[in-house]
Every structure is written in structure tokens, then in C-alpha cells.
N, CA, C and O atoms as a printed pandas DataFrame, in Angstrom:
     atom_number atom_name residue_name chain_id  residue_number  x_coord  y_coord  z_coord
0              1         N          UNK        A               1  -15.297    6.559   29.768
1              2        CA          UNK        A               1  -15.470    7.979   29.669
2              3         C          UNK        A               1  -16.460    8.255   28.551
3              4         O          UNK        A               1  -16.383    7.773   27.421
4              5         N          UNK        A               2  -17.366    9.055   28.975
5              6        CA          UNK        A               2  -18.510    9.562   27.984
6              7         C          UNK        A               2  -18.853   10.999   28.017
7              8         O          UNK        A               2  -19.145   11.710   28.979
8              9         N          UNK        A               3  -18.747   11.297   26.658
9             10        CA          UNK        A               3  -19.192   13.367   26.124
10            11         C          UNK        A               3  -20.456   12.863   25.354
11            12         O          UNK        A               3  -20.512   12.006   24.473
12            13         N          UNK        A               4  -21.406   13.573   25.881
13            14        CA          UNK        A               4  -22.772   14.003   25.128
14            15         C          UNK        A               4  -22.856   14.917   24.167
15            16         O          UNK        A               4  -22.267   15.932   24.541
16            17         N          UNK        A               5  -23.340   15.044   23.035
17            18        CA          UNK        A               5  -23.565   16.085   22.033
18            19         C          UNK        A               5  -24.725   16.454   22.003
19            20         O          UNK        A               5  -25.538   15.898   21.265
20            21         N          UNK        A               6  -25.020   17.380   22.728
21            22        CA          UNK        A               6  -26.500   18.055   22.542
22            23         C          UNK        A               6  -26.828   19.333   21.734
23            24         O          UNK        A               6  -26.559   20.346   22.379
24            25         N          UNK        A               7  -27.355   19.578   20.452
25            26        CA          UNK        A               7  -27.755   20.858   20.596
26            27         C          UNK        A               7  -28.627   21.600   21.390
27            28         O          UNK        A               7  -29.555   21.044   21.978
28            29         N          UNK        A               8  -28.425   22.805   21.467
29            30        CA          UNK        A               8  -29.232   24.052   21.779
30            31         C          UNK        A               8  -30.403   23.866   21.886
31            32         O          UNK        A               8  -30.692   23.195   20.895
32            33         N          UNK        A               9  -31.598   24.091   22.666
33            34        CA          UNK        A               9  -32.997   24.560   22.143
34            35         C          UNK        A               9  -33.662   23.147   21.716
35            36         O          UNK        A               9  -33.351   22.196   22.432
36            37         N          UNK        A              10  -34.233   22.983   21.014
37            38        CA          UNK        A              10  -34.974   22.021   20.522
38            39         C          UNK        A              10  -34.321   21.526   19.041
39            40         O          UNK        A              10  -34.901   20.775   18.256
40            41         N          UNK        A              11  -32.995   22.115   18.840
41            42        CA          UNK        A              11  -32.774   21.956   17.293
42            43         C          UNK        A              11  -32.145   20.165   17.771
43            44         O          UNK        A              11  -31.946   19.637   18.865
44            45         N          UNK        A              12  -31.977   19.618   16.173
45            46        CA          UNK        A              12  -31.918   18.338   16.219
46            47         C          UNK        A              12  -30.255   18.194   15.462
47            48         O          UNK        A              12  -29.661   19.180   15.025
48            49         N          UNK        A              13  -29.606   16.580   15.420
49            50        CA          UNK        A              13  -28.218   16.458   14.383
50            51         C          UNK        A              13  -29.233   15.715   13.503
51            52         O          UNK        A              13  -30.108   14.854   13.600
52            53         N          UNK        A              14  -28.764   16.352   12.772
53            54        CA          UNK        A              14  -29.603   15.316   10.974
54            55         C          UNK        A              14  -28.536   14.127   10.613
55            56         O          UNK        A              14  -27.465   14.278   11.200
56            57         N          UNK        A              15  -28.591   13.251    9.969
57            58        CA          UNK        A              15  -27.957   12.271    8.924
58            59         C          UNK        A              15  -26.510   12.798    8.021
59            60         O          UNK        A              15  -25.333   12.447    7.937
60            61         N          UNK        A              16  -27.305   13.735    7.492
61            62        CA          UNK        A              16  -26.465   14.209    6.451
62            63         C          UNK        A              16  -25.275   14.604    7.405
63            64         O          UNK        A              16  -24.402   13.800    7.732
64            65         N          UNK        A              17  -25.318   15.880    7.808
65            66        CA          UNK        A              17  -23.928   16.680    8.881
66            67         C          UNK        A              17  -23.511   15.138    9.618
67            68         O          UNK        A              17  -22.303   14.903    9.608
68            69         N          UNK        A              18  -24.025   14.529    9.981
69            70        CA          UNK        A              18  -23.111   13.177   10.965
70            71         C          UNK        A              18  -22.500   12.833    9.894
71            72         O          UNK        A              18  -21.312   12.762   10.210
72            73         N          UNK        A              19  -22.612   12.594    8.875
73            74        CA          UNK        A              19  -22.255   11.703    8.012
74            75         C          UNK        A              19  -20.926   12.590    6.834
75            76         O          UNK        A              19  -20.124   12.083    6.049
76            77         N          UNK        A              20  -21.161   13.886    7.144
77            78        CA          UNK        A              20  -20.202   15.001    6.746
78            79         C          UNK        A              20  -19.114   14.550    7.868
79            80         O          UNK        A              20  -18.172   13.849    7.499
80            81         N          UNK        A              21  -19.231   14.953    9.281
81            82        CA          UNK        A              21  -18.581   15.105   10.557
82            83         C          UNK        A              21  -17.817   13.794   10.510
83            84         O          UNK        A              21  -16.623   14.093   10.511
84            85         N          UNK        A              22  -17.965   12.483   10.469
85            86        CA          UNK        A              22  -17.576   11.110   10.835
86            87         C          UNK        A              22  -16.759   11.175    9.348
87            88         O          UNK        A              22  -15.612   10.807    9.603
88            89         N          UNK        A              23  -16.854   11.449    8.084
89            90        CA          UNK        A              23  -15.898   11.184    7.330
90            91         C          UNK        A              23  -14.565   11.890    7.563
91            92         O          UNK        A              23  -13.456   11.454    7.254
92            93         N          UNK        A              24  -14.890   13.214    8.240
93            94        CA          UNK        A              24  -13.576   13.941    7.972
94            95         C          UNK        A              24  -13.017   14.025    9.456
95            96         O          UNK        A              24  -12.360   14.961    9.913
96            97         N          UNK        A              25  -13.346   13.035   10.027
97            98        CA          UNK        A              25  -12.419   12.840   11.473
98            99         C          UNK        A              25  -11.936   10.991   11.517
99           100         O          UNK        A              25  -11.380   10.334   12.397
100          101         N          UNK        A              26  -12.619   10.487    9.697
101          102        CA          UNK        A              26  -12.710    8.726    9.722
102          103         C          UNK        A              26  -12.985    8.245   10.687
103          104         O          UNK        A              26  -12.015    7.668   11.178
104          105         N          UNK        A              27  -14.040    8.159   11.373
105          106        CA          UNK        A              27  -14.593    6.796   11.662
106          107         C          UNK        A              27  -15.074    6.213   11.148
107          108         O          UNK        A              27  -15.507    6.516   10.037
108          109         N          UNK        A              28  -15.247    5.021   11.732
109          110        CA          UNK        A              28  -15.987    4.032   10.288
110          111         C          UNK        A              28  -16.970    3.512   10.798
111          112         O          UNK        A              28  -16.823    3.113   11.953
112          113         N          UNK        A              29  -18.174    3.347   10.209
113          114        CA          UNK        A              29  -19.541    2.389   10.370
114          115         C          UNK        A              29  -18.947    0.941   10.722
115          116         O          UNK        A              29  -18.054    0.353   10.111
116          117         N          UNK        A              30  -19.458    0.627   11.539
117          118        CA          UNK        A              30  -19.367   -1.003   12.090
118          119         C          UNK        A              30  -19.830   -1.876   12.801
119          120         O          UNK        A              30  -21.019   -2.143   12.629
120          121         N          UNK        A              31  -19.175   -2.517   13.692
121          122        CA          UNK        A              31  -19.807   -3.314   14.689
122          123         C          UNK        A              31  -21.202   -2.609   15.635
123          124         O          UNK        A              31  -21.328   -1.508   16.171
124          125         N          UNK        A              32  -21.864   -3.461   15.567
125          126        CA          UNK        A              32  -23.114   -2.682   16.792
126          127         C          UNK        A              32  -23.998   -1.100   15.947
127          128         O          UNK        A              32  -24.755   -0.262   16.436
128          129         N          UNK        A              33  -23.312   -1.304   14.194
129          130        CA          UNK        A              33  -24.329   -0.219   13.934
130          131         C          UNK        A              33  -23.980    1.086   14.297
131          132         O          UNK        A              33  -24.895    1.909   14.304
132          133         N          UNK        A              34  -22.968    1.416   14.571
133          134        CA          UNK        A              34  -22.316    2.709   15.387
134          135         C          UNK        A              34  -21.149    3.053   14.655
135          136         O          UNK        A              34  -20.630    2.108   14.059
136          137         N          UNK        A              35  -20.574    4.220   14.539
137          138        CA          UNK        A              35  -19.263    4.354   14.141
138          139         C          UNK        A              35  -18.108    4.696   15.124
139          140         O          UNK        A              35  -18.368    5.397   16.102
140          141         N          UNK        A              36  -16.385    4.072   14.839
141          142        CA          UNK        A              36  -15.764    3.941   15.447
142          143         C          UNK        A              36  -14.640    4.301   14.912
143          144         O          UNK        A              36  -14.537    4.397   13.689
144          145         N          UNK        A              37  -13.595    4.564   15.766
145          146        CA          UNK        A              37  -12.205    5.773   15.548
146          147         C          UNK        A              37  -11.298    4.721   15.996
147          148         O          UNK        A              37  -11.422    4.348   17.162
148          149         N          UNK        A              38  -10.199    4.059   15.090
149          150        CA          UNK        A              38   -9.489    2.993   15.130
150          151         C          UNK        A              38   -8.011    4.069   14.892
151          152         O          UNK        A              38   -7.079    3.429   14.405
152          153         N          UNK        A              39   -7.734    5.357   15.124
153          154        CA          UNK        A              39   -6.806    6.009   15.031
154          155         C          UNK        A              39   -6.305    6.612   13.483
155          156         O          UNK        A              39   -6.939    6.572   12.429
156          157         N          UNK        A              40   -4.718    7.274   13.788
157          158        CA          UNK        A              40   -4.555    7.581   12.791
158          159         C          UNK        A              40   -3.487    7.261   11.876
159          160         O          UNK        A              40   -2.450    7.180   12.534
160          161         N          UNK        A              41   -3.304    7.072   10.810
161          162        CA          UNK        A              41   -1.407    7.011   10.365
162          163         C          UNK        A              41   -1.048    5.792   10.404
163          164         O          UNK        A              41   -1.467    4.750    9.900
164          165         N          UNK        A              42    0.077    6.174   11.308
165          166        CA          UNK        A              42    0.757    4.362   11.735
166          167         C          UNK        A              42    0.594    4.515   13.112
167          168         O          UNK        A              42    1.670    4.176   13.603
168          169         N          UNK        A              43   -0.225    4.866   14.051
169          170        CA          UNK        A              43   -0.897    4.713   14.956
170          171         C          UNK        A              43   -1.831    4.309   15.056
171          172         O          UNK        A              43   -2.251    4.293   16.213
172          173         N          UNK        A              44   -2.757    3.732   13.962
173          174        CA          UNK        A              44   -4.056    2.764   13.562
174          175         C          UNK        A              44   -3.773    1.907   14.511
175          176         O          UNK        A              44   -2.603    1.534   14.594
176          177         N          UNK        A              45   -5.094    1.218   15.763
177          178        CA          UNK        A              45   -5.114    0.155   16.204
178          179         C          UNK        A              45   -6.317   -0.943   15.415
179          180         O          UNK        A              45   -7.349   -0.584   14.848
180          181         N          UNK        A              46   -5.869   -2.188   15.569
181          182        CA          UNK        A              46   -6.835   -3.082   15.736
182          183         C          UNK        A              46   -8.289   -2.792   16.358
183          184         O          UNK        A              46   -9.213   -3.267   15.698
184          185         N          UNK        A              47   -8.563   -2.240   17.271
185          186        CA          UNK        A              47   -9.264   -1.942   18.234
186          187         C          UNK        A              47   -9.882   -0.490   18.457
187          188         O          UNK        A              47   -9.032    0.397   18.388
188          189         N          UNK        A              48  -11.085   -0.094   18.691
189          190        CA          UNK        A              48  -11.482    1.403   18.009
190          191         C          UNK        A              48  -11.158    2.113   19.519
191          192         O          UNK        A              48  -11.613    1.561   20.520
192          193         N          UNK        A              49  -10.546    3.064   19.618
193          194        CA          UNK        A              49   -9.944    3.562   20.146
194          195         C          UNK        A              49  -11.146    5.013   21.009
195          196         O          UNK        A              49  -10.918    5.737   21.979
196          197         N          UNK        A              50  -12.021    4.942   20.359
197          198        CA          UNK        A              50  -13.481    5.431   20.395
198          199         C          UNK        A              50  -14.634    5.414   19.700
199          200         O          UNK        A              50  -14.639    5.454   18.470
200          201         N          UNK        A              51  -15.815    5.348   20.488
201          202        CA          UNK        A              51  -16.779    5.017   19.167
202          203         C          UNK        A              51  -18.099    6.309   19.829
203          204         O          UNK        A              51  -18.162    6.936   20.887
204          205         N          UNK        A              52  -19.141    6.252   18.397
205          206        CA          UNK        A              52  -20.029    7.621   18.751
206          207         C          UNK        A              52  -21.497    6.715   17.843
207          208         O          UNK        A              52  -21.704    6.317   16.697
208          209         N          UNK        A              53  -22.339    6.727   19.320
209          210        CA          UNK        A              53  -23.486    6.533   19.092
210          211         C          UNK        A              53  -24.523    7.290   19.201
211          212         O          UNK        A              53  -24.454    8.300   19.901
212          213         N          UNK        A              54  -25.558    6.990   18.605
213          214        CA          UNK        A              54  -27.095    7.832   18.959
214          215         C          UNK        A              54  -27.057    7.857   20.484
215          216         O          UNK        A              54  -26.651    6.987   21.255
216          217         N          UNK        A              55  -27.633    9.194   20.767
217          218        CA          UNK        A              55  -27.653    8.795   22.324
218          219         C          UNK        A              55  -29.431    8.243   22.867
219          220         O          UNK        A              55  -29.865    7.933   23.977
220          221         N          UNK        A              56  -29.937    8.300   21.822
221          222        CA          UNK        A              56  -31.566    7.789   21.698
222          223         C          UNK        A              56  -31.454    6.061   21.603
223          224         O          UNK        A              56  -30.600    5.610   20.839
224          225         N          UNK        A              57  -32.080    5.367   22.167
225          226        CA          UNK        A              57  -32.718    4.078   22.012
226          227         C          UNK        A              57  -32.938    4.024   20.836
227          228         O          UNK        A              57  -33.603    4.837   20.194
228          229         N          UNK        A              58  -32.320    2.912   20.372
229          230        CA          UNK        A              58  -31.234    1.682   20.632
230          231         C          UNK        A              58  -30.101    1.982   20.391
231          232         O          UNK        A              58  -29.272    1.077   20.495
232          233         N          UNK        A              59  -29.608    3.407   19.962
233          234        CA          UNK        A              59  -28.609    3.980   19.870
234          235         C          UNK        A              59  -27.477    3.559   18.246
235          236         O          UNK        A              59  -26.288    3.813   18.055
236          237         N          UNK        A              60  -28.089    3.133   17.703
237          238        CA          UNK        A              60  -27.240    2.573   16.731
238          239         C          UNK        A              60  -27.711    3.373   15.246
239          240         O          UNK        A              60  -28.302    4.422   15.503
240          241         N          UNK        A              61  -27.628    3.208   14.342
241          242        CA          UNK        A              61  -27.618    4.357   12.935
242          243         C          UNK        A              61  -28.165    2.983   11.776
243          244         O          UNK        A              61  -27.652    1.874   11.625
244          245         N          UNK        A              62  -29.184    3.495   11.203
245          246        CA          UNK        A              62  -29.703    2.408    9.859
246          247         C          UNK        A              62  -29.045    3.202    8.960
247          248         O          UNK        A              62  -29.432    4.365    8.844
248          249         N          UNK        A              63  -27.784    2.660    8.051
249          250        CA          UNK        A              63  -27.085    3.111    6.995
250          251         C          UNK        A              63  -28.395    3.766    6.126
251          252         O          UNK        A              63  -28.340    4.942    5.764
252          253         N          UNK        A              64  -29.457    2.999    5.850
253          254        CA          UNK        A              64  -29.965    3.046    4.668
254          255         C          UNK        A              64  -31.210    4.054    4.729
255          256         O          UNK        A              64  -31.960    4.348    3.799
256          257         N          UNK        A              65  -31.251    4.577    6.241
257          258        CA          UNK        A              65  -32.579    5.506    5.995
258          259         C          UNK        A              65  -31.162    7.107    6.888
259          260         O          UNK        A              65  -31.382    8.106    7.573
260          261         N          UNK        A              66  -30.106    6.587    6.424
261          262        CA          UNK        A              66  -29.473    7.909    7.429
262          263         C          UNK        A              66  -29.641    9.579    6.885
263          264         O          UNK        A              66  -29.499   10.616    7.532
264          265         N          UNK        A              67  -29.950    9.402    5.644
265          266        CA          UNK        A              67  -30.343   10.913    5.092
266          267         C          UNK        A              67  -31.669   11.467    5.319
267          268         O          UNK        A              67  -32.019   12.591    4.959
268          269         N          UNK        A              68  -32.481   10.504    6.019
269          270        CA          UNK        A              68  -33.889   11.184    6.822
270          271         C          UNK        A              68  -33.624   11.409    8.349
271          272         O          UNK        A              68  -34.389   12.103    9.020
272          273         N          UNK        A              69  -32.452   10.766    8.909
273          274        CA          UNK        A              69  -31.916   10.252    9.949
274          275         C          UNK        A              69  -32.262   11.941   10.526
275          276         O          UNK        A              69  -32.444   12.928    9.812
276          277         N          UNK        A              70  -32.278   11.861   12.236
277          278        CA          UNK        A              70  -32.271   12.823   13.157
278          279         C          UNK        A              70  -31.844   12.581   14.508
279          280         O          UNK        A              70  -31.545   11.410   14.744
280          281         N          UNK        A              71  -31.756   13.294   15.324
281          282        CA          UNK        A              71  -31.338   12.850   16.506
282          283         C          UNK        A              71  -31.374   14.391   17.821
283          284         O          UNK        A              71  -31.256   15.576   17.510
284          285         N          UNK        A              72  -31.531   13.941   18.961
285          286        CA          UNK        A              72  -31.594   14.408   19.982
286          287         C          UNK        A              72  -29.729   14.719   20.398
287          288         O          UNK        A              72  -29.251   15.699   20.969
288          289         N          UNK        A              73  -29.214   13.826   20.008
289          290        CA          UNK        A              73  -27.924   14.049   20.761
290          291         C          UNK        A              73  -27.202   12.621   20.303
291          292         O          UNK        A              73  -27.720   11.535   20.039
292          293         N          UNK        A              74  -25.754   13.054   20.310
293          294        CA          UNK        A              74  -24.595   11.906   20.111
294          295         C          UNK        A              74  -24.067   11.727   21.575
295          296         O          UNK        A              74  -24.116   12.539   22.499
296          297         N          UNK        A              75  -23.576   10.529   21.554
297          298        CA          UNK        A              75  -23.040    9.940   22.205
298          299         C          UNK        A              75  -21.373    9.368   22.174
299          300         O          UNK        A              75  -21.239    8.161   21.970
300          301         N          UNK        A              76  -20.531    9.927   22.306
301          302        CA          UNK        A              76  -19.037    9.605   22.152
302          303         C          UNK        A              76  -18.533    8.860   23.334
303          304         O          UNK        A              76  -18.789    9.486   24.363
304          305         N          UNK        A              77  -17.685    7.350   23.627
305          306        CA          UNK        A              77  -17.350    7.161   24.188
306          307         C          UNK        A              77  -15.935    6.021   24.113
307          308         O          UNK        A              77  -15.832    5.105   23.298
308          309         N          UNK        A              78  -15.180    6.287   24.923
309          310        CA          UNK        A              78  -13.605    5.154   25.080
310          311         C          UNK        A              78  -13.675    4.219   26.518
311          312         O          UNK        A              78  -14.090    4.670   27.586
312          313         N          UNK        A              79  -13.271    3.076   26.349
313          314        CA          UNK        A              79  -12.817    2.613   27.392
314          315         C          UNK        A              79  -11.211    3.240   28.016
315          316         O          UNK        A              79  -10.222    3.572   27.363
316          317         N          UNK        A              80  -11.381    3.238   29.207
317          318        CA          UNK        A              80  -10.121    3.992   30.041
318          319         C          UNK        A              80   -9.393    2.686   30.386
319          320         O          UNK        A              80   -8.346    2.715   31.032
């Protein structure tokens, strides 16, 4: 299962707001360069339970340039 995040119009998601948005829902930066939602509480799995990528080629996030970072659209997705 996959939700697209597109804005409006031509506006873009910056670095910064992803990086606001992903702390206060915890996901975490990880495997494949992407961040991932391993749950909550004592419902934490092993296993990310969802993960949210660039939806642009190659789809993955450079930690180190993410405050110039931009994007067309996110990409959220779980295995069913």
C-alpha cells in the first residue's frame, strides 16, 4: 500500500519541515537512506511497520545536505 504527498501548484517539501514532521511522528533515518516507523510504546516492532521516501529518483534523503534538501513529493509506504 502506497499514499503520495504532493503539494499544491508548483510549491515544493523542503528538508527542514520533513525533518520537523518525521521527528514528531519518530521515524527514524535508516536502512536504504529513507526513514521508517517501527511503532509505538510497547508496540515497537523489530521491523518498520512503514517507511517514507522521496518520491523523486533514487528516492532516498543525504542526511548531510537535508537542510538544502527539496522535493516534488513523499512517498509513504507498508507491506500488507
Amino acid at each position: 500500500m502506497t499514499l503520495h504527498v504532493i503539494p499544491r501548484g508548483n510549491d515544493v517539501i523542503e528538508g527542514k519541515p520533513i525533518l520537523n514532521a518525521v521527528a514528531e511522528v519518530d521515524l527514524q533515518f535508516g536502512m536504504m537512506n529513507i526513514f521508517h516507523h517501527f511503532g509505538v510504546g510497547e508496540i515497537k516492532t523489530e521491523r518498520a511497520i512503514f517507511s517514507m521516501a522521496n518520491m523523486l529518483e533514487p528516492g532516498s534523503f543525504d542526511m548531510t545536505e537535508i537542510e538544502k534538501f527539496s522535493t516534488r513529493g513523499l512517498v509513504l509506504f507498508m507491506p500488507l
